[in-house]
CSV table of C-alpha atoms in Angstrom, one decimal:
chain,number,residue,atom,x,y,z
J,1,MET,CA,61.3,-160.0,-94.3
J,2,GLY,CA,61.9,-162.9,-91.9
J,3,ARG,CA,61.2,-162.9,-88.3
J,4,SER,CA,64.8,-162.6,-87.4
J,5,GLY,CA,65.1,-159.4,-89.5
J,6,GLN,CA,62.2,-157.8,-87.7
J,7,ILE,CA,63.8,-158.6,-84.4
J,8,MET,CA,67.1,-156.9,-85.5
J,9,ILE,CA,65.3,-153.8,-86.6
J,10,LEU,CA,63.3,-153.6,-83.3
J,11,ALA,CA,66.5,-154.2,-81.3
J,12,ALA,CA,68.2,-151.4,-83.2
J,13,LEU,CA,65.3,-149.0,-82.5
J,14,LEU,CA,65.4,-150.0,-78.9
J,15,LEU,CA,69.1,-149.5,-78.7
J,16,VAL,CA,68.7,-146.0,-80.2
J,17,GLY,CA,66.0,-145.3,-77.6
J,18,MET,CA,68.2,-146.6,-74.8
J,19,LEU,CA,71.1,-144.5,-76.0
J,20,ALA,CA,68.9,-141.5,-76.1
J,21,LEU,CA,67.7,-142.1,-72.6
J,22,ALA,CA,71.2,-142.7,-71.4
J,23,GLY,CA,72.4,-139.5,-73.2
J,24,LEU,CA,69.5,-137.6,-71.8
J,25,ALA,CA,70.4,-138.7,-68.3
J,26,LEU,CA,74.1,-138.1,-68.6
J,27,ASP,CA,73.9,-134.8,-70.6
J,28,GLY,CA,71.0,-133.7,-68.4
J,29,ALA,CA,73.2,-134.1,-65.3
J,30,ARG,CA,76.0,-132.2,-67.1
J,31,LEU,CA,73.5,-129.4,-68.1
J,32,PHE,CA,72.2,-129.2,-64.6
J,33,GLN,CA,75.7,-128.7,-63.3
J,34,ALA,CA,76.4,-126.2,-66.1
J,35,ARG,CA,73.2,-124.3,-65.2
J,36,HIS,CA,74.5,-124.0,-61.7
J,37,GLN,CA,77.9,-122.9,-62.9
J,38,LEU,CA,76.3,-120.4,-65.3
J,39,GLN,CA,74.5,-118.7,-62.4
J,40,HIS,CA,77.7,-118.3,-60.4
J,41,ALA,CA,79.4,-116.9,-63.5
J,42,LEU,CA,76.5,-114.5,-64.1
J,43,ASP,CA,76.9,-113.2,-60.5
J,44,GLY,CA,80.5,-112.5,-61.3
J,45,ALA,CA,79.6,-111.0,-64.6
J,46,ALA,CA,77.1,-108.6,-63.0
J,47,LEU,CA,79.8,-107.5,-60.5
J,48,ALA,CA,82.2,-107.0,-63.4
J,49,ALA,CA,79.7,-104.9,-65.2
J,50,ALA,CA,78.9,-102.9,-62.0
J,51,SER,CA,82.6,-102.2,-61.6
J,52,GLN,CA,82.4,-100.2,-64.8
J,53,PHE,CA,79.4,-98.2,-63.5
J,54,ARG,CA,81.1,-94.8,-63.3
J,55,LEU,CA,81.2,-91.5,-65.1
J,56,GLY,CA,82.1,-91.8,-68.8
J,57,ARG,CA,81.2,-95.5,-69.2
J,58,SER,CA,78.4,-96.5,-71.5
J,59,ASP,CA,76.1,-99.5,-71.5
J,60,ALA,CA,78.3,-101.0,-74.2
J,61,ASP,CA,81.2,-100.9,-71.8
J,62,LEU,CA,79.2,-102.6,-69.1
J,63,ARG,CA,78.0,-105.2,-71.6
J,64,GLN,CA,81.5,-105.9,-72.8
J,65,ALA,CA,82.7,-106.3,-69.2
J,66,ALA,CA,80.0,-108.9,-68.5
J,67,GLN,CA,80.7,-110.7,-71.8
J,68,ASP,CA,84.4,-110.9,-71.2
J,69,PHE,CA,83.9,-112.3,-67.7
J,70,LEU,CA,81.6,-115.1,-69.0
J,71,ARG,CA,84.0,-116.0,-71.8
J,72,ALA,CA,86.9,-116.1,-69.3
J,73,GLN,CA,84.9,-118.7,-67.4
J,74,GLY,CA,84.8,-120.9,-70.5
J,75,PHE,CA,81.2,-120.2,-71.7
J,76,ALA,CA,80.3,-119.9,-75.4
J,77,VAL,CA,78.3,-116.6,-75.1
J,78,THR,CA,75.6,-116.1,-77.6
J,79,TRP,CA,74.1,-112.9,-76.3
J,80,VAL,CA,74.3,-110.4,-73.4
J,81,GLN,CA,72.1,-107.6,-72.4
J,82,VAL,CA,72.6,-105.1,-69.5
J,83,TYR,CA,70.1,-102.9,-67.8
J,84,THR,CA,70.7,-99.9,-65.5
J,85,CYS,CA,68.4,-97.1,-64.3
J,86,SER,CA,69.3,-95.0,-67.2
J,87,SER,CA,68.2,-97.8,-69.6
J,88,PRO,CA,66.1,-100.1,-67.4
J,89,GLY,CA,64.0,-101.8,-70.1
J,90,PRO,CA,61.2,-103.6,-68.2
J,91,TYR,CA,63.1,-103.5,-64.9
J,92,ALA,CA,62.7,-99.8,-63.8
J,93,GLY,CA,61.1,-100.9,-60.5
J,94,GLU,CA,64.1,-103.0,-59.7
J,95,LEU,CA,66.9,-100.7,-60.8
J,96,CYS,CA,65.6,-97.2,-60.2
J,97,THR,CA,65.8,-96.7,-56.4
J,98,ASP,CA,65.5,-93.8,-54.0
J,99,PRO,CA,68.2,-93.0,-53.1
J,100,PRO,CA,69.9,-94.0,-56.3
J,101,ARG,CA,72.1,-97.1,-56.3
J,102,LYS,CA,74.6,-98.4,-58.8
J,103,LEU,CA,72.6,-101.5,-59.8
J,104,VAL,CA,73.3,-103.4,-63.0
J,105,ARG,CA,71.1,-106.3,-64.3
J,106,VAL,CA,72.8,-108.8,-66.7
J,107,ASP,CA,70.8,-111.2,-68.8
J,108,ALA,CA,72.8,-113.6,-70.9
J,109,GLY,CA,72.6,-116.7,-73.1
J,110,VAL,CA,75.2,-119.4,-73.6
J,111,ARG,CA,75.4,-122.5,-75.8
J,112,MET,CA,76.5,-125.8,-74.1
J,113,PRO,CA,77.5,-128.7,-76.4
J,114,THR,CA,76.1,-132.1,-75.7
J,115,THR,CA,77.9,-135.4,-75.7
J,116,PHE,CA,75.6,-138.4,-75.9
J,117,LEU,CA,72.6,-136.6,-77.4
J,118,ARG,CA,74.6,-136.0,-80.5
J,119,VAL,CA,73.6,-139.5,-81.4
J,120,VAL,CA,70.1,-138.3,-81.9
J,121,GLY,CA,71.1,-135.1,-83.6
J,122,TRP,CA,71.0,-132.8,-80.6
J,123,ASP,CA,74.4,-131.1,-80.7
J,124,ALA,CA,74.0,-128.3,-78.2
J,125,VAL,CA,71.6,-126.8,-75.7
J,126,ASP,CA,71.0,-123.0,-75.1
J,127,LEU,CA,71.0,-121.9,-71.5
J,128,ARG,CA,70.1,-118.5,-70.2
J,129,GLY,CA,70.1,-116.7,-66.9
J,130,THR,CA,70.1,-113.4,-65.1
J,131,ALA,CA,71.9,-111.7,-62.2
J,132,THR,CA,72.0,-108.2,-60.6
J,133,GLY,CA,75.2,-106.6,-59.4
J,134,GLU,CA,75.9,-103.4,-57.5
J,135,ALA,CA,78.9,-101.2,-57.2
J,136,ALA,CA,79.5,-99.4,-54.0
J,137,SER,CA,78.6,-95.7,-54.0
J,138,VAL,CA,80.7,-93.1,-52.4
J,139,ASP,CA,79.9,-90.6,-49.7
J,140,LEU,CA,82.8,-88.1,-49.9
J,141,VAL,CA,83.5,-85.2,-47.6
J,142,LEU,CA,85.8,-82.7,-49.3
J,143,ILE,CA,87.7,-80.6,-46.7
J,144,ILE,CA,89.6,-77.5,-48.0
J,145,ASP,CA,91.9,-75.3,-46.0
J,146,ASN,CA,90.9,-71.6,-46.7
J,147,SER,CA,93.0,-70.0,-44.0
J,148,GLU,CA,94.6,-66.7,-45.0
J,149,SER,CA,97.8,-68.4,-46.0
J,150,MET,CA,96.0,-69.7,-49.0
J,151,ALA,CA,96.4,-66.2,-50.5
J,152,HIS,CA,100.1,-65.8,-49.8
J,153,GLU,CA,101.2,-66.6,-53.4
J,154,THR,CA,99.1,-63.8,-54.9
J,155,PRO,CA,101.3,-61.1,-56.4
J,156,LEU,CA,99.9,-57.8,-54.9
J,157,VAL,CA,101.5,-54.4,-54.5
J,158,ALA,CA,100.7,-52.2,-51.5
J,159,VAL,CA,99.5,-48.7,-52.3
J,160,PHE,CA,98.7,-46.0,-49.7
J,161,PRO,CA,96.0,-43.7,-51.2
J,162,ASN,CA,95.6,-41.6,-48.1
J,163,PRO,CA,97.4,-41.3,-44.8
J,164,GLY,CA,96.7,-44.3,-42.6
J,165,GLU,CA,94.9,-46.1,-45.5
J,166,ILE,CA,96.1,-49.0,-47.6
J,167,THR,CA,95.0,-50.9,-50.7
J,168,CYS,CA,96.7,-53.7,-52.7
J,169,ILE,CA,96.6,-54.0,-56.4
J,170,PRO,CA,97.8,-56.7,-58.9
J,171,GLY,CA,101.4,-56.2,-60.0
J,172,SER,CA,105.0,-57.5,-59.6
J,173,PRO,CA,105.9,-56.5,-56.1
J,174,THR,CA,109.4,-56.2,-54.7
J,175,PRO,CA,110.0,-57.2,-51.1
J,176,GLU,CA,109.6,-53.6,-50.1
J,177,THR,CA,106.3,-53.0,-52.0
J,178,GLU,CA,104.6,-56.4,-51.5
J,179,CYS,CA,101.3,-56.4,-49.8
J,180,ALA,CA,101.6,-58.1,-46.4
J,181,PRO,CA,100.5,-61.8,-46.6
J,182,PRO,CA,97.6,-61.5,-44.0
J,183,GLN,CA,96.2,-58.5,-46.0
J,184,LYS,CA,96.1,-60.2,-49.3
J,185,PRO,CA,92.8,-62.1,-49.0
J,186,HIS,CA,90.8,-58.9,-48.7
J,187,PHE,CA,92.0,-57.7,-52.1
J,188,CYS,CA,92.1,-61.0,-54.1
J,189,ASN,CA,88.8,-62.5,-52.9
J,190,PRO,CA,86.5,-60.2,-54.9
J,191,THR,CA,88.2,-61.2,-58.2
J,192,ASP,CA,88.7,-64.9,-57.2
J,193,SER,CA,92.4,-64.4,-57.9
J,194,CYS,CA,93.8,-65.7,-54.6
J,195,GLN,CA,96.7,-68.1,-55.2
J,196,PRO,CA,97.1,-70.9,-54.6
J,197,PHE,CA,93.5,-71.1,-53.5
J,198,ARG,CA,92.1,-70.6,-57.0
J,199,GLN,CA,94.1,-73.6,-58.3
J,200,VAL,CA,93.1,-75.6,-55.2
J,201,LYS,CA,89.5,-75.1,-56.1
J,202,ASP,CA,90.0,-75.9,-59.8
J,203,ALA,CA,91.7,-79.2,-58.9
J,204,ALA,CA,88.9,-80.0,-56.4
J,205,MET,CA,86.2,-79.4,-59.0
J,206,GLU,CA,88.0,-81.8,-61.4
J,207,LEU,CA,88.0,-84.4,-58.6
J,208,VAL,CA,84.3,-84.0,-58.1
J,209,GLY,CA,83.8,-84.2,-61.9
J,210,ARG,CA,85.2,-87.7,-61.7
J,211,MET,CA,82.5,-88.8,-59.2
J,212,TYR,CA,79.2,-90.3,-60.5
J,213,LEU,CA,76.6,-88.0,-59.0
J,214,PRO,CA,73.8,-88.6,-57.9
J,215,TYR,CA,74.9,-92.2,-57.1
J,216,ASP,CA,77.9,-90.7,-55.3
J,217,ARG,CA,77.4,-87.8,-53.0
J,218,VAL,CA,79.8,-85.0,-52.1
J,219,ALA,CA,79.8,-82.6,-49.1
J,220,VAL,CA,82.0,-79.5,-49.0
J,221,VAL,CA,83.7,-78.2,-45.8
J,222,SER,CA,86.2,-75.4,-45.4
J,223,PHE,CA,88.2,-74.5,-42.4
J,224,ASP,CA,90.0,-71.4,-41.2
J,225,ARG,CA,89.5,-70.0,-37.7
J,226,ARG,CA,86.3,-72.1,-37.7
J,227,ALA,CA,85.1,-74.9,-39.9
J,228,THR,CA,82.1,-74.3,-42.2
J,229,ILE,CA,79.8,-76.9,-43.9
J,230,HIS,CA,79.0,-75.3,-47.2
J,231,LEU,CA,77.1,-78.3,-48.6
J,232,ASP,CA,76.0,-81.5,-46.8
J,233,LEU,CA,75.8,-85.0,-48.3
J,234,GLN,CA,72.0,-85.0,-48.7
J,235,ASN,CA,72.2,-82.0,-51.0
J,236,GLY,CA,75.5,-82.9,-52.7
J,237,VAL,CA,74.0,-85.0,-55.4
J,238,ASP,CA,74.2,-82.6,-58.4
J,239,LEU,CA,77.5,-81.8,-60.1
J,240,THR,CA,76.7,-78.2,-60.9
J,241,THR,CA,75.6,-77.5,-57.3
J,242,VAL,CA,78.7,-79.1,-55.8
J,243,GLN,CA,81.1,-77.3,-58.2
J,244,ASN,CA,79.4,-74.0,-57.6
J,245,ARG,CA,79.8,-74.4,-53.8
J,246,ILE,CA,83.5,-75.1,-54.3
J,247,ARG,CA,83.8,-72.2,-56.8
J,248,GLY,CA,82.2,-69.8,-54.3
J,249,LEU,CA,84.7,-70.5,-51.5
J,250,GLN,CA,86.9,-67.6,-50.4
J,251,VAL,CA,90.0,-67.3,-48.4
J,252,TYR,CA,89.5,-66.3,-44.8
J,253,ASP,CA,89.9,-62.5,-44.5
J,254,PRO,CA,91.3,-61.5,-41.1
J,255,ALA,CA,90.8,-57.8,-42.0
J,256,ILE,CA,87.0,-58.2,-41.5
J,257,ASP,CA,86.9,-61.3,-39.4
J,258,PRO,CA,86.6,-62.3,-36.7
J,259,PRO,CA,83.6,-60.4,-35.3
J,260,ALA,CA,84.4,-57.4,-33.0
J,261,ALA,CA,83.7,-59.4,-29.9
J,262,GLN,CA,86.4,-61.9,-30.8
J,263,ARG,CA,89.2,-59.6,-31.9
J,264,PRO,CA,92.4,-58.9,-30.0
J,265,THR,CA,91.6,-56.8,-26.9
J,266,ASP,CA,94.8,-54.7,-27.1
J,267,GLY,CA,93.6,-52.6,-30.1
J,268,THR,CA,95.7,-54.6,-32.7
J,269,ALA,CA,94.3,-56.4,-35.7
J,270,CYS,CA,95.3,-59.8,-36.9
J,271,ALA,CA,96.0,-58.6,-40.5
J,272,GLY,CA,97.6,-55.2,-39.5
J,273,MET,CA,94.6,-53.5,-41.0
J,274,ASP,CA,90.9,-53.1,-40.4
J,275,CYS,CA,88.5,-53.0,-43.3
J,276,THR,CA,85.2,-53.3,-41.5
J,277,SER,CA,84.2,-49.8,-42.4
J,278,GLY,CA,84.7,-50.3,-46.1
J,279,ARG,CA,88.0,-48.6,-46.3
J,280,CYS,CA,91.2,-50.4,-45.1
J,281,ARG,CA,92.8,-48.6,-42.2
J,282,LEU,CA,96.3,-49.5,-41.1
J,283,THR,CA,96.6,-50.7,-37.5
J,284,TYR,CA,99.2,-52.2,-35.3
J,285,PRO,CA,99.5,-55.9,-36.2
J,286,TYR,CA,99.1,-58.6,-33.6
J,287,VAL,CA,102.5,-59.6,-32.2
J,288,PRO,CA,102.8,-62.5,-29.7
J,289,ALA,CA,103.8,-61.6,-26.2
J,290,PRO,CA,103.5,-63.3,-22.8
J,291,ASP,CA,100.1,-61.9,-22.1
J,292,ALA,CA,98.8,-61.3,-25.7
J,293,ASP,CA,96.0,-63.8,-26.3
J,294,PRO,CA,96.7,-65.3,-29.8
J,295,ARG,CA,93.3,-67.1,-30.1
J,296,PRO,CA,91.5,-64.5,-32.2
J,297,CYS,CA,94.3,-64.8,-34.9
J,298,GLN,CA,94.6,-68.6,-35.2
J,299,SER,CA,93.2,-70.0,-38.4
J,300,SER,CA,94.0,-73.7,-39.0
J,301,ASN,CA,91.0,-75.4,-37.3
J,302,LEU,CA,91.6,-78.9,-38.5
J,303,GLN,CA,89.9,-80.3,-35.4
J,304,GLU,CA,86.5,-78.8,-36.2
J,305,ALA,CA,86.9,-79.7,-39.9
J,306,LEU,CA,87.4,-83.4,-39.0
J,307,ALA,CA,84.5,-83.1,-36.5
J,308,ALA,CA,82.3,-81.8,-39.3
J,309,ALA,CA,83.2,-84.8,-41.5
J,310,ARG,CA,82.4,-87.1,-38.6
J,311,PHE,CA,79.1,-85.5,-38.1
J,312,LEU,CA,78.1,-85.6,-41.8
J,313,LEU,CA,79.1,-89.2,-42.3
J,314,GLY,CA,77.6,-90.3,-39.0
J,315,THR,CA,74.3,-88.6,-39.6
J,316,GLN,CA,73.9,-88.7,-43.4
J,317,GLY,CA,76.3,-91.4,-44.6
J,318,ARG,CA,74.7,-94.5,-46.3
J,319,PRO,CA,75.5,-97.8,-44.6
J,320,ASP,CA,76.3,-99.5,-47.9
J,321,ALA,CA,78.5,-96.7,-49.3
J,322,LEU,CA,82.2,-96.1,-49.1
J,323,TRP,CA,82.8,-93.3,-46.6
J,324,ALA,CA,85.8,-91.1,-47.6
J,325,VAL,CA,87.3,-87.8,-46.8
J,326,VAL,CA,89.8,-85.8,-48.9
J,327,LEU,CA,91.6,-83.2,-46.7
J,328,LEU,CA,93.9,-80.5,-48.0
J,329,SER,CA,95.9,-78.4,-45.6
J,330,ASP,CA,99.1,-76.3,-45.6
J,331,GLY,CA,99.8,-76.3,-41.9
J,332,ALA,CA,99.4,-77.9,-38.5
J,333,PRO,CA,96.3,-77.8,-36.2
J,334,ASN,CA,96.4,-74.6,-34.1
J,335,ALA,CA,92.7,-73.9,-33.4
J,336,THR,CA,89.6,-75.8,-32.3
J,337,MET,CA,85.9,-75.2,-31.9
J,338,PRO,CA,84.9,-73.3,-28.8
J,339,VAL,CA,85.4,-75.4,-25.7
J,340,ASP,CA,84.6,-75.2,-22.0
J,341,THR,CA,87.7,-75.8,-19.9
J,342,GLY,CA,86.3,-75.3,-16.5
J,343,GLY,CA,86.4,-71.5,-16.6
J,344,LEU,CA,90.1,-71.4,-17.6
J,345,MET,CA,89.1,-70.1,-21.1
J,346,GLU,CA,86.2,-68.2,-22.5
J,347,ARG,CA,83.7,-70.3,-24.5
J,348,ARG,CA,83.9,-67.9,-27.5
J,349,PHE,CA,87.4,-69.2,-28.2
J,350,GLY,CA,88.9,-72.7,-28.8
J,351,LEU,CA,91.5,-74.6,-27.0
J,352,CYS,CA,94.8,-72.8,-26.5
J,353,PRO,CA,96.9,-73.6,-23.4
J,354,LYS,CA,98.4,-70.3,-22.1
J,355,ALA,CA,101.9,-72.0,-22.0
J,356,TYR,CA,101.9,-71.9,-25.8
J,357,TRP,CA,100.8,-68.3,-26.3
J,358,TYR,CA,104.3,-67.1,-26.8
J,359,TRP,CA,107.7,-68.8,-27.4
J,360,PRO,CA,110.4,-66.5,-25.9
J,361,PRO,CA,112.5,-64.8,-26.9
J,362,ASP,CA,111.3,-64.6,-30.5
J,363,PRO,CA,107.7,-63.5,-31.1
J,364,TYR,CA,107.8,-65.0,-34.5
J,365,TYR,CA,108.3,-68.6,-33.4
J,366,ARG,CA,105.3,-70.8,-34.3
J,367,PRO,CA,103.0,-72.4,-33.9
J,368,LEU,CA,100.9,-70.7,-31.2
J,369,CYS,CA,98.4,-72.6,-29.1
J,370,GLN,CA,100.2,-75.9,-29.3
J,371,ASP,CA,103.5,-77.5,-28.2
J,372,ALA,CA,104.9,-78.1,-31.7
J,373,ASP,CA,105.9,-81.6,-30.7
J,374,PHE,CA,104.0,-84.3,-32.6
J,375,GLU,CA,105.4,-87.1,-30.5
J,376,SER,CA,104.0,-85.6,-27.3
J,377,ARG,CA,100.4,-86.8,-26.9
J,378,HIS,CA,98.3,-85.5,-24.1
J,379,PRO,CA,94.9,-86.8,-22.7
J,380,SER,CA,91.9,-84.5,-22.7
J,381,ASN,CA,92.1,-83.9,-18.9
J,382,SER,CA,95.7,-82.7,-19.2
J,383,PRO,CA,96.4,-78.9,-18.9
J,384,ALA,CA,98.8,-79.5,-21.9
J,385,TYR,CA,95.9,-80.8,-24.1
J,386,ASP,CA,96.2,-78.7,-27.2
J,387,PRO,CA,94.6,-78.3,-30.7
J,388,GLU,CA,96.8,-81.0,-32.2
J,389,ASP,CA,95.7,-83.5,-29.5
J,390,MET,CA,92.1,-82.7,-30.1
J,391,ALA,CA,92.4,-83.0,-33.9
J,392,LEU,CA,94.1,-86.4,-33.4
J,393,ASP,CA,91.2,-87.5,-31.3
J,394,GLU,CA,88.8,-86.6,-34.2
J,395,ALA,CA,91.0,-88.5,-36.7
J,396,GLU,CA,90.9,-91.6,-34.5
J,397,ALA,CA,87.1,-91.3,-34.2
J,398,LEU,CA,86.9,-91.4,-38.1
J,399,ALA,CA,89.2,-94.4,-38.1
J,400,ARG,CA,86.8,-96.2,-35.8
J,401,MET,CA,84.0,-95.4,-38.2
J,402,ASN,CA,86.0,-97.1,-41.1
J,403,VAL,CA,86.3,-93.8,-42.9
J,404,VAL,CA,89.1,-93.7,-45.5
J,405,VAL,CA,90.9,-90.3,-45.3
J,406,PHE,CA,93.2,-89.1,-48.1
J,407,THR,CA,95.4,-86.2,-47.0
J,408,ILE,CA,97.2,-83.6,-49.1
J,409,GLY,CA,99.9,-81.4,-47.6
J,410,TYR,CA,100.4,-78.2,-49.6
J,411,GLY,CA,103.4,-75.9,-49.9
J,412,ARG,CA,107.0,-75.9,-48.9
J,413,ARG,CA,106.2,-74.1,-45.7
J,414,LEU,CA,104.8,-77.4,-44.5
J,415,HIS,CA,108.4,-78.5,-43.8
J,416,GLU,CA,109.7,-75.1,-42.7
J,417,LEU,CA,107.6,-74.1,-39.6
J,418,ASN,CA,109.6,-71.6,-37.6
J,419,VAL,CA,109.7,-73.5,-34.3
J,420,LYS,CA,111.8,-72.7,-31.3
J,421,PRO,CA,114.8,-75.0,-31.5
J,422,GLY,CA,115.0,-77.9,-29.1
J,423,GLY,CA,112.4,-79.6,-26.9
J,424,GLY,CA,111.4,-82.1,-29.6
J,425,ARG,CA,109.6,-79.4,-31.6
J,426,ASP,CA,109.0,-80.3,-35.3
J,427,ARG,CA,109.5,-78.1,-38.3
J,428,ASP,CA,107.4,-80.7,-40.3
J,429,LEU,CA,104.7,-80.9,-37.7
J,430,GLY,CA,101.9,-80.4,-40.2
J,431,GLU,CA,103.1,-83.2,-42.5
J,432,LYS,CA,103.4,-85.6,-39.6
J,433,PHE,CA,99.9,-84.9,-38.6
J,434,LEU,CA,98.5,-85.5,-42.1
J,435,ARG,CA,100.6,-88.7,-42.5
J,436,TYR,CA,99.3,-90.1,-39.3
J,437,VAL,CA,95.7,-89.4,-40.3
J,438,ALA,CA,96.2,-91.2,-43.6
J,439,ASP,CA,98.0,-94.1,-42.0
J,440,ILE,CA,95.3,-94.9,-39.4
J,441,THR,CA,92.3,-94.5,-41.6
J,442,ASP,CA,92.8,-97.6,-43.7
J,443,GLY,CA,95.9,-96.6,-45.6
J,444,ASP,CA,98.0,-99.2,-47.4
J,445,PRO,CA,100.0,-101.0,-44.6
J,446,GLY,CA,102.7,-101.9,-47.1
J,447,LYS,CA,103.2,-98.2,-47.8
J,448,ALA,CA,102.8,-96.7,-44.4
J,449,CYS,CA,104.4,-93.3,-43.7
J,450,LEU,CA,105.9,-94.6,-40.4
J,451,VAL,CA,108.9,-96.8,-41.2
J,452,ARG,CA,109.8,-97.9,-37.7
J,453,GLY,CA,108.8,-97.3,-34.1
J,454,ASP,CA,105.7,-95.9,-32.5
J,455,TYR,CA,104.0,-92.7,-33.9
J,456,PHE,CA,104.3,-91.0,-30.5
J,457,SER,CA,107.8,-92.0,-29.7
J,458,PRO,CA,110.9,-89.7,-30.1
J,459,ALA,CA,112.5,-92.8,-31.8
J,460,ALA,CA,109.9,-92.9,-34.6
J,461,VAL,CA,111.4,-93.1,-38.1
J,462,TRP,CA,109.2,-91.6,-40.9
J,463,LYS,CA,109.5,-91.7,-44.7
J,464,PRO,CA,111.6,-88.8,-46.0
J,465,ARG,CA,109.9,-85.4,-46.0
J,466,GLY,CA,107.6,-84.8,-48.9
J,467,GLU,CA,107.6,-88.5,-50.1
J,468,PRO,CA,104.0,-89.8,-50.7
J,469,CYS,CA,103.0,-92.7,-48.6
J,470,SER,CA,99.9,-94.5,-47.5
J,471,ASN,CA,97.0,-92.1,-48.6
J,472,TYR,CA,99.2,-89.0,-48.0
J,473,PHE,CA,100.4,-86.8,-50.8
J,474,PHE,CA,102.6,-83.7,-50.8
J,475,ALA,CA,102.2,-80.8,-53.3
J,476,PRO,CA,105.1,-78.4,-53.2
J,477,ASP,CA,103.3,-76.1,-55.5
J,478,ALA,CA,99.9,-75.7,-57.2
J,479,ASN,CA,101.2,-77.4,-60.4
J,480,GLN,CA,101.1,-80.8,-58.6
J,481,LEU,CA,97.5,-80.5,-57.3
J,482,ARG,CA,95.6,-81.6,-60.4
J,483,ARG,CA,97.7,-84.8,-60.7
J,484,ILE,CA,97.2,-85.6,-57.0
J,485,PHE,CA,93.5,-85.1,-57.0
J,486,LEU,CA,93.1,-87.3,-60.1
J,487,THR,CA,95.3,-90.0,-58.4
J,488,ILE,CA,92.9,-89.8,-55.4
J,489,ALA,CA,89.9,-90.2,-57.6
J,490,GLU,CA,91.5,-93.4,-59.1
J,491,ARG,CA,92.2,-94.8,-55.7
J,492,ILE,CA,88.6,-94.2,-54.6
J,493,PHE,CA,87.5,-96.1,-57.8
J,494,THR,CA,90.0,-98.9,-57.0
J,495,ARG,CA,88.7,-99.3,-53.5
J,496,LEU,CA,85.1,-99.7,-54.8
J,497,ASN,CA,86.2,-102.7,-56.8
J,498,ARG,CA,88.3,-104.6,-54.3
């Protein structure tokens, strides 16, 4: 071979080398950029996988979510692996925390095609990376109205076994034979047959069943004359425990409560019967009158229930969790926790301005203990400050804590309160209260319950009665409860993934 031929071969080899170096530089820059883009995509894929971290979803569902996200970003995915605390692989120390967190680790590989390196037979490069995502957990306070009205739909017939005694048995009562509504809880509680309360509990247990305990936590609060914390957040981490606490709730029984020191002082009884001795003895029922103190017989203490939620979330809520409350009630606030009002009222009772003890001339006008006018708001130093004002203060405190409150108004009586006509008094007082709470605690502004005006103005215009809005729902009967509770569960999940 001549000298010129050797030079041509050497030049060709040098050219290939130079092209390889140029390809390495150019493709290297592209791969460096691709590696940076892959890490961003993996961060998103980890969040997409974490968004599926809920009850009923498998590791395969999480892996598919991560893979779909990476492919949507234009990557040729070759493999994906996800790890959680239930299947941590070698990452248990990273994923299994105390308290539990919804952590998902995503490892993935992708294939990136080359451009210039193809000249030397290098068609693609495999890249890999990892990222960890976390879905927000939920700290939920479930507040259930267990006032005596939650037994009013129970079909019970009144029977009088001995003079002055009464019992109520299951049956098909007529208006003349039906057991009086305040007397029903005493006879349906032992068999867990109080309606609608039994269906309320069943729907609430299904809601809890959609939560992902122990990553989510559930507290249980009921309210009647007083509010009661049946389970706090720290202990509400086991599904069986939470559902058993809900199942064990009973309707407030005025025939044995309140304690003797807090009963009416005129010899009457709130239920028209006294069962404290074991047998149920008929008594004169409490009837409102100018000097008849109604406080022992009030049983919709929404104020203390909301205060209990505020206490639980403020002292036990996790800073990185979604704080939520689900509140079900069939009426307006008409009782509070015991208060000191400068000696004007005894501390054993809650707030109840004497001006609202009785609405003449009809003793059956309601509510007692408050002015029945939602639009009239009073400061705490006003003599007209009533249970509704105090409950509104508690709701606004929850709003300042960024708590999301879902409210459910139950029963047609929510729109049919027997108020004294005139004076701005509202037959739908309870619904307005529940709608306001839902609106101010991060409800959807585009679906607010208030259409126009100010909440506390007589010119306020609201959505039609019974229409769902914001995070407020109305259940005219128990058949609607399951659907509403499941809708709330879905909304909670949606909020976790915004």
